[in-house]
Amino acid sequence: MNDTYYEFGTAADRWDRAQMFFEAKEYLTAARILGGLVEEAPEQVAPRLLLARSYYHSARLGRAEEELRAVLDIDPVESYARLMLGRTLERQGRGAEAASHLRIAAALTGDLGSGADRQ
């Protein structure tokens, strides 16, 4: 990857920049910045989760799934990652596999009446 303005600065600068691009719906640019942050600190959940969201919104579902699974390896009770993984799997036509993640997300948040627990 060629270094550009987006990759320069401290980790905090790049985190702020990635969030700005995400909020502006510039998901591929946000993902480019976040990819570097994740490489630098793979144990941190927040950059991975925003990276997964960037991939999801830019229809890079395989990559979103990879990042969400990595988040869940770090923090198995991260309810939003569970929900996103379920939705990502649904978008890939993998409803049966998605259902278990959606049920876990509903249980973690106490939202058992939302329909996510029904198949």
PDB file of C-alpha atoms in Angstrom:
ATOM      1  CA  MET A   1       0.000   0.000   0.000  1.00  0.00           C
ATOM      2  CA  ASN A   2       1.298   3.425  -0.876  1.00  0.00           C
ATOM      3  CA  ASP A   3       1.382   5.744   2.099  1.00  0.00           C
ATOM      4  CA  THR A   4      -0.944   8.683   1.769  1.00  0.00           C
ATOM      5  CA  TYR A   5      -2.188  11.388   4.054  1.00  0.00           C
ATOM      6  CA  TYR A   6      -4.636   8.906   5.527  1.00  0.00           C
ATOM      7  CA  GLU A   7      -1.926   6.683   6.997  1.00  0.00           C
ATOM      8  CA  PHE A   8       0.109   9.486   8.573  1.00  0.00           C
ATOM      9  CA  GLY A   9      -0.048  10.653  12.167  1.00  0.00           C
ATOM     10  CA  THR A  10      -0.390   9.016  15.518  1.00  0.00           C
ATOM     11  CA  ALA A  11      -2.704   6.102  16.114  1.00  0.00           C
ATOM     12  CA  ALA A  12      -5.136   8.510  17.774  1.00  0.00           C
ATOM     13  CA  ASP A  13      -5.036  10.811  14.721  1.00  0.00           C
ATOM     14  CA  ARG A  14      -5.695   7.909  12.389  1.00  0.00           C
ATOM     15  CA  TRP A  15      -8.511   6.590  14.634  1.00  0.00           C
ATOM     16  CA  ASP A  16     -10.187  10.007  14.517  1.00  0.00           C
ATOM     17  CA  ARG A  17      -9.694  10.189  10.752  1.00  0.00           C
ATOM     18  CA  ALA A  18     -11.137   6.696  10.257  1.00  0.00           C
ATOM     19  CA  GLN A  19     -14.201   7.590  12.310  1.00  0.00           C
ATOM     20  CA  MET A  20     -14.650  10.764  10.272  1.00  0.00           C
ATOM     21  CA  PHE A  21     -14.557   8.825   7.005  1.00  0.00           C
ATOM     22  CA  PHE A  22     -16.909   6.169   8.390  1.00  0.00           C
ATOM     23  CA  GLU A  23     -19.414   8.824   9.475  1.00  0.00           C
ATOM     24  CA  ALA A  24     -19.139  10.381   6.002  1.00  0.00           C
ATOM     25  CA  LYS A  25     -20.000   6.939   4.546  1.00  0.00           C
ATOM     26  CA  GLU A  26     -16.562   6.701   2.929  1.00  0.00           C
ATOM     27  CA  TYR A  27     -16.286   3.084   4.065  1.00  0.00           C
ATOM     28  CA  LEU A  28     -13.419   1.988   1.839  1.00  0.00           C
ATOM     29  CA  THR A  29     -11.236   4.883   2.975  1.00  0.00           C
ATOM     30  CA  ALA A  30     -12.140   4.181   6.597  1.00  0.00           C
ATOM     31  CA  ALA A  31     -11.244   0.513   6.070  1.00  0.00           C
ATOM     32  CA  ARG A  32      -7.895   1.470   4.579  1.00  0.00           C
ATOM     33  CA  ILE A  33      -7.005   3.500   7.656  1.00  0.00           C
ATOM     34  CA  LEU A  34      -8.421   0.969  10.108  1.00  0.00           C
ATOM     35  CA  GLY A  35      -6.526  -1.898   8.484  1.00  0.00           C
ATOM     36  CA  GLY A  36      -3.273  -0.261   9.517  1.00  0.00           C
ATOM     37  CA  LEU A  37      -4.510   0.319  13.053  1.00  0.00           C
ATOM     38  CA  VAL A  38      -5.562  -3.309  13.372  1.00  0.00           C
ATOM     39  CA  GLU A  39      -2.164  -4.476  12.155  1.00  0.00           C
ATOM     40  CA  GLU A  40      -0.495  -2.326  14.815  1.00  0.00           C
ATOM     41  CA  ALA A  41      -2.756  -3.398  17.687  1.00  0.00           C
ATOM     42  CA  PRO A  42      -4.553  -6.631  16.763  1.00  0.00           C
ATOM     43  CA  GLU A  43      -5.784  -7.147  20.324  1.00  0.00           C
ATOM     44  CA  GLN A  44      -7.898  -3.981  20.351  1.00  0.00           C
ATOM     45  CA  VAL A  45     -11.597  -4.574  19.743  1.00  0.00           C
ATOM     46  CA  ALA A  46     -12.795  -1.085  18.742  1.00  0.00           C
ATOM     47  CA  PRO A  47     -10.704  -0.695  15.543  1.00  0.00           C
ATOM     48  CA  ARG A  48     -11.570  -4.249  14.456  1.00  0.00           C
ATOM     49  CA  LEU A  49     -15.256  -3.669  15.055  1.00  0.00           C
ATOM     50  CA  LEU A  50     -15.269  -0.423  13.067  1.00  0.00           C
ATOM     51  CA  LEU A  51     -13.246  -2.153  10.345  1.00  0.00           C
ATOM     52  CA  ALA A  52     -15.855  -4.937  10.220  1.00  0.00           C
ATOM     53  CA  ARG A  53     -18.615  -2.333   9.986  1.00  0.00           C
ATOM     54  CA  SER A  54     -16.751  -0.583   7.165  1.00  0.00           C
ATOM     55  CA  TYR A  55     -16.446  -3.854   5.283  1.00  0.00           C
ATOM     56  CA  TYR A  56     -20.113  -4.685   5.921  1.00  0.00           C
ATOM     57  CA  HIS A  57     -21.321  -1.335   4.592  1.00  0.00           C
ATOM     58  CA  SER A  58     -19.104  -1.614   1.529  1.00  0.00           C
ATOM     59  CA  ALA A  59     -20.453  -5.142   0.844  1.00  0.00           C
ATOM     60  CA  ARG A  60     -17.115  -6.816   1.536  1.00  0.00           C
ATOM     61  CA  LEU A  61     -18.928  -9.453   3.542  1.00  0.00           C
ATOM     62  CA  GLY A  62     -16.185 -12.080   3.650  1.00  0.00           C
ATOM     63  CA  ARG A  63     -13.789  -9.578   5.154  1.00  0.00           C
ATOM     64  CA  ALA A  64     -16.459  -8.341   7.575  1.00  0.00           C
ATOM     65  CA  GLU A  65     -17.001 -11.915   8.704  1.00  0.00           C
ATOM     66  CA  GLU A  66     -13.265 -12.433   9.257  1.00  0.00           C
ATOM     67  CA  GLU A  67     -12.966  -9.315  11.398  1.00  0.00           C
ATOM     68  CA  LEU A  68     -16.093 -10.117  13.392  1.00  0.00           C
ATOM     69  CA  ARG A  69     -14.823 -13.605  14.137  1.00  0.00           C
ATOM     70  CA  ALA A  70     -11.501 -12.082  15.240  1.00  0.00           C
ATOM     71  CA  VAL A  71     -13.392  -9.708  17.564  1.00  0.00           C
ATOM     72  CA  LEU A  72     -15.297 -12.642  19.030  1.00  0.00           C
ATOM     73  CA  ASP A  73     -12.053 -14.567  19.546  1.00  0.00           C
ATOM     74  CA  ILE A  74     -10.864 -11.622  21.655  1.00  0.00           C
ATOM     75  CA  ASP A  75     -14.208 -10.914  23.361  1.00  0.00           C
ATOM     76  CA  PRO A  76     -16.786 -13.721  23.000  1.00  0.00           C
ATOM     77  CA  VAL A  77     -19.497 -11.676  24.743  1.00  0.00           C
ATOM     78  CA  GLU A  78     -19.236  -8.618  22.478  1.00  0.00           C
ATOM     79  CA  SER A  79     -22.956  -8.470  21.705  1.00  0.00           C
ATOM     80  CA  TYR A  80     -22.729  -6.038  18.788  1.00  0.00           C
ATOM     81  CA  ALA A  81     -20.133  -8.224  17.060  1.00  0.00           C
ATOM     82  CA  ARG A  82     -22.491 -11.205  17.505  1.00  0.00           C
ATOM     83  CA  LEU A  83     -25.377  -9.248  16.020  1.00  0.00           C
ATOM     84  CA  MET A  84     -23.263  -8.008  13.109  1.00  0.00           C
ATOM     85  CA  LEU A  85     -21.926 -11.480  12.431  1.00  0.00           C
ATOM     86  CA  GLY A  86     -25.480 -12.778  12.307  1.00  0.00           C
ATOM     87  CA  ARG A  87     -26.515 -10.027   9.898  1.00  0.00           C
ATOM     88  CA  THR A  88     -23.395 -10.549   7.784  1.00  0.00           C
ATOM     89  CA  LEU A  89     -24.115 -14.261   7.497  1.00  0.00           C
ATOM     90  CA  GLU A  90     -27.739 -13.513   6.590  1.00  0.00           C
ATOM     91  CA  ARG A  91     -26.597 -11.203   3.777  1.00  0.00           C
ATOM     92  CA  GLN A  92     -24.490 -14.072   2.483  1.00  0.00           C
ATOM     93  CA  GLY A  93     -27.527 -16.368   2.428  1.00  0.00           C
ATOM     94  CA  ARG A  94     -26.345 -18.373   5.443  1.00  0.00           C
ATOM     95  CA  GLY A  95     -29.471 -17.987   7.572  1.00  0.00           C
ATOM     96  CA  ALA A  96     -29.145 -21.198   9.556  1.00  0.00           C
ATOM     97  CA  GLU A  97     -25.612 -20.277  10.627  1.00  0.00           C
ATOM     98  CA  ALA A  98     -26.695 -16.696  11.344  1.00  0.00           C
ATOM     99  CA  ALA A  99     -29.542 -17.765  13.638  1.00  0.00           C
ATOM    100  CA  SER A 100     -27.281 -18.997  16.440  1.00  0.00           C
ATOM    101  CA  HIS A 101     -25.311 -15.741  16.496  1.00  0.00           C
ATOM    102  CA  LEU A 102     -28.499 -13.684  16.499  1.00  0.00           C
ATOM    103  CA  ARG A 103     -29.869 -15.730  19.410  1.00  0.00           C
ATOM    104  CA  ILE A 104     -26.652 -15.235  21.383  1.00  0.00           C
ATOM    105  CA  ALA A 105     -26.717 -11.479  20.649  1.00  0.00           C
ATOM    106  CA  ALA A 106     -30.322 -11.288  21.837  1.00  0.00           C
ATOM    107  CA  ALA A 107     -29.472 -13.187  25.008  1.00  0.00           C
ATOM    108  CA  LEU A 108     -26.468 -10.967  25.715  1.00  0.00           C
ATOM    109  CA  THR A 109     -28.531  -7.795  25.385  1.00  0.00           C
ATOM    110  CA  GLY A 110     -31.667  -9.175  27.035  1.00  0.00           C
ATOM    111  CA  ASP A 111     -33.650  -8.502  23.861  1.00  0.00           C
ATOM    112  CA  LEU A 112     -35.250 -11.924  23.656  1.00  0.00           C
ATOM    113  CA  GLY A 113     -38.561 -10.683  22.263  1.00  0.00           C
ATOM    114  CA  SER A 114     -37.113  -8.995  19.158  1.00  0.00           C
ATOM    115  CA  GLY A 115     -37.611 -11.936  16.861  1.00  0.00           C
ATOM    116  CA  ALA A 116     -33.887 -12.651  16.599  1.00  0.00           C
ATOM    117  CA  ASP A 117     -34.463 -15.701  18.785  1.00  0.00           C
ATOM    118  CA  ARG A 118     -37.064 -17.185  16.441  1.00  0.00           C
ATOM    119  CA  GLN A 119     -36.290 -19.309  13.426  1.00  0.00           C
TER     120      GLN A 119
END
